[in-house]
PDB file of C-alpha atoms in Angstrom:
ATOM      1  CA  MET R  17    -167.091  34.316  62.205  1.00 88.00           C
ATOM      2  CA  ASN R  18    -169.352  32.913  59.087  1.00 92.00           C
ATOM      3  CA  THR R  19    -173.276  32.095  59.432  1.00 93.00           C
ATOM      4  CA  LEU R  20    -172.439  28.006  59.661  1.00 92.00           C
ATOM      5  CA  GLN R  21    -169.884  28.748  62.407  1.00 94.00           C
ATOM      6  CA  LYS R  22    -172.190  30.693  64.165  1.00 96.00           C
ATOM      7  CA  PHE R  23    -174.954  27.982  64.066  1.00 96.00           C
ATOM      8  CA  GLU R  24    -172.828  25.574  65.137  1.00 95.00           C
ATOM      9  CA  LEU R  25    -171.419  27.307  68.041  1.00 98.00           C
ATOM     10  CA  MET R  26    -175.076  28.075  68.750  1.00 97.00           C
ATOM     11  CA  GLU R  27    -176.185  24.320  68.440  1.00 97.00           C
ATOM     12  CA  LYS R  28    -173.170  23.482  70.929  1.00 98.00           C
ATOM     13  CA  ILE R  29    -174.378  25.654  73.444  1.00 98.00           C
ATOM     14  CA  VAL R  30    -177.856  24.296  72.990  1.00 98.00           C
ATOM     15  CA  ARG R  31    -176.231  20.955  73.910  1.00 98.00           C
ATOM     16  CA  GLU R  32    -174.343  22.478  76.589  1.00 98.00           C
ATOM     17  CA  LEU R  33    -177.509  23.661  77.833  1.00 98.00           C
ATOM     18  CA  GLU R  34    -179.177  20.179  77.716  1.00 98.00           C
ATOM     19  CA  ASP R  35    -176.389  18.287  79.612  1.00 98.00           C
ATOM     20  CA  LEU R  36    -176.578  21.583  82.372  1.00 98.00           C
ATOM     21  CA  GLN R  37    -180.377  20.781  82.670  1.00 98.00           C
ATOM     22  CA  ASN R  38    -179.596  16.930  82.990  1.00 98.00           C
ATOM     23  CA  SER R  39    -177.120  17.575  85.693  1.00 98.00           C
ATOM     24  CA  GLN R  40    -179.272  19.656  87.803  1.00 98.00           C
ATOM     25  CA  GLN R  41    -182.115  17.002  87.604  1.00 98.00           C
ATOM     26  CA  ALA R  42    -179.321  14.495  88.824  1.00 98.00           C
ATOM     27  CA  LEU R  43    -178.631  16.535  91.624  1.00 98.00           C
ATOM     28  CA  ILE R  44    -182.289  17.017  92.415  1.00 98.00           C
ATOM     29  CA  GLN R  45    -182.775  13.077  92.712  1.00 98.00           C
ATOM     30  CA  LYS R  46    -179.515  12.815  94.754  1.00 98.00           C
ATOM     31  CA  ILE R  47    -180.441  15.192  97.177  1.00 98.00           C
ATOM     32  CA  GLY R  48    -184.232  13.650  97.186  1.00 97.00           C
ATOM     33  CA  LYS R  49    -182.411  10.054  97.798  1.00 98.00           C
ATOM     34  CA  ILE R  50    -180.509  11.853 100.824  1.00 98.00           C
ATOM     35  CA  GLU R  51    -183.667  13.377 102.384  1.00 97.00           C
ATOM     36  CA  VAL R  52    -185.123   9.828 101.942  1.00 97.00           C
ATOM     37  CA  ASP R  53    -182.327   8.521 103.773  1.00 97.00           C
ATOM     38  CA  ASN R  54    -181.931  10.840 106.387  1.00 97.00           C
ATOM     39  CA  ILE R  55    -185.599  10.437 107.522  1.00 96.00           C
ATOM     40  CA  GLU R  56    -184.385   7.110 109.052  1.00 96.00           C
ATOM     41  CA  LEU R  57    -181.210   8.711 110.320  1.00 96.00           C
ATOM     42  CA  SER R  58    -182.845  11.877 111.681  1.00 96.00           C
ATOM     43  CA  ASP R  59    -179.428  13.781 111.429  1.00 97.00           C
ATOM     44  CA  GLY R  60    -180.644  17.418 112.472  1.00 97.00           C
ATOM     45  CA  ARG R  61    -177.774  19.266 109.888  1.00 97.00           C
ATOM     46  CA  LEU R  62    -179.067  17.217 107.036  1.00 97.00           C
ATOM     47  CA  GLU R  63    -182.839  17.950 107.947  1.00 97.00           C
ATOM     48  CA  LYS R  64    -182.011  21.784 108.196  1.00 97.00           C
ATOM     49  CA  ASP R  65    -179.869  22.258 105.191  1.00 98.00           C
ATOM     50  CA  LEU R  66    -181.185  19.509 102.498  1.00 97.00           C
ATOM     51  CA  PRO R  67    -184.202  21.433 101.878  1.00 97.00           C
ATOM     52  CA  ASP R  68    -182.952  24.678 101.140  1.00 97.00           C
ATOM     53  CA  MET R  69    -180.388  23.130  98.910  1.00 97.00           C
ATOM     54  CA  HIS R  70    -182.943  21.045  97.148  1.00 97.00           C
ATOM     55  CA  GLN R  71    -184.894  24.488  96.368  1.00 97.00           C
ATOM     56  CA  ARG R  72    -181.858  26.321  95.201  1.00 98.00           C
ATOM     57  CA  VAL R  73    -181.188  23.539  92.683  1.00 97.00           C
ATOM     58  CA  ALA R  74    -184.887  23.462  91.849  1.00 97.00           C
ATOM     59  CA  ASP R  75    -184.748  27.291  91.067  1.00 98.00           C
ATOM     60  CA  ASN R  76    -181.477  26.984  88.945  1.00 97.00           C
ATOM     61  CA  LEU R  77    -183.209  23.886  86.868  1.00 98.00           C
ATOM     62  CA  ASP R  78    -186.201  26.286  86.339  1.00 98.00           C
ATOM     63  CA  THR R  79    -183.922  28.864  84.965  1.00 98.00           C
ATOM     64  CA  ILE R  80    -181.606  26.328  82.641  1.00 98.00           C
ATOM     65  CA  VAL R  81    -185.547  25.068  81.375  1.00 98.00           C
ATOM     66  CA  GLY R  82    -186.220  28.613  80.589  1.00 98.00           C
ATOM     67  CA  ILE R  83    -183.073  29.657  79.313  1.00 98.00           C
ATOM     68  CA  LEU R  84    -182.619  26.465  76.823  1.00 98.00           C
ATOM     69  CA  ALA R  85    -186.184  26.625  75.535  1.00 98.00           C
ATOM     70  CA  TYR R  86    -185.543  30.246  74.344  1.00 98.00           C
ATOM     71  CA  PHE R  87    -181.918  29.566  73.323  1.00 98.00           C
ATOM     72  CA  ALA R  88    -183.193  26.496  71.230  1.00 98.00           C
ATOM     73  CA  ASP R  89    -185.757  28.297  69.609  1.00 98.00           C
ATOM     74  CA  LYS R  90    -183.317  31.161  69.000  1.00 98.00           C
ATOM     75  CA  THR R  91    -180.965  28.740  67.423  1.00 97.00           C
ATOM     76  CA  GLN R  92    -183.793  27.014  65.209  1.00 96.00           C
ATOM     77  CA  ASN R  93    -184.714  30.450  63.881  1.00 96.00           C
ATOM     78  CA  PHE R  94    -181.339  31.223  62.984  1.00 96.00           C
ATOM     79  CA  GLY R  95    -180.657  28.178  60.695  1.00 94.00           C
ATOM     80  CA  ASP R  96    -184.181  28.645  59.005  1.00 94.00           C
ATOM     81  CA  LYS R  97    -183.701  32.305  58.239  1.00 96.00           C
ATOM     82  CA  ASN R  98    -180.120  31.574  57.130  1.00 93.00           C
ATOM     83  CA  ASN R  99    -181.018  28.393  54.948  1.00 92.00           C
ATOM     84  CA  VAL R 100    -178.127  26.682  57.261  1.00 93.00           C
ATOM     85  CA  ASP R 101    -179.152  23.143  55.820  1.00 89.00           C
ATOM     86  CA  ALA R 102    -178.282  24.521  52.274  1.00 89.00           C
ATOM     87  CA  LEU R 103    -174.815  26.272  53.690  1.00 87.00           C
ATOM     88  CA  LYS R 104    -173.930  22.309  55.349  1.00 86.00           C
ATOM     89  CA  GLU R 105    -174.658  21.061  51.638  1.00 88.00           C
ATOM     90  CA  GLN R 106    -172.399  23.610  49.932  1.00 87.00           C
ATOM     91  CA  GLU R 107    -169.645  23.119  52.559  1.00 86.00           C
ATOM     92  CA  ALA R 108    -169.886  19.283  52.152  1.00 85.00           C
ATOM     93  CA  ILE R 109    -169.503  19.761  48.083  1.00 86.00           C
ATOM     94  CA  ASN R 110    -166.461  22.485  48.813  1.00 87.00           C
ATOM     95  CA  ASN R 111    -164.888  19.542  50.571  1.00 89.00           C
ATOM     96  CA  ALA R 112    -165.558  16.917  48.655  1.00 90.00           C
ATOM     97  CA  THR R 113    -163.809  18.796  45.484  1.00 87.00           C
ATOM     98  CA  SER R 114    -161.394  20.151  47.606  1.00 76.00           C
TER      99      SER R 114
END
């Protein structure tokens, strides 16, 4: 795998982590809505299980946020160190002349 391919894969992983973060945030919101609806309903099982679910998803979100920050920074540093912008320009030139 060449440097540009590695950088593009790293960028893809960053996008996937961002998507995962957004999904976890959506889950927290949905669980919260169910918890609010259950205030009126007062179902015992929901009262018992939803707070634990909410906490586990929130913990996962915290982990994802940390991983995303770390990996986005690593990706940016890799791109800067390896002058990826110049590599992309060269690849575009090579593709245009091929």
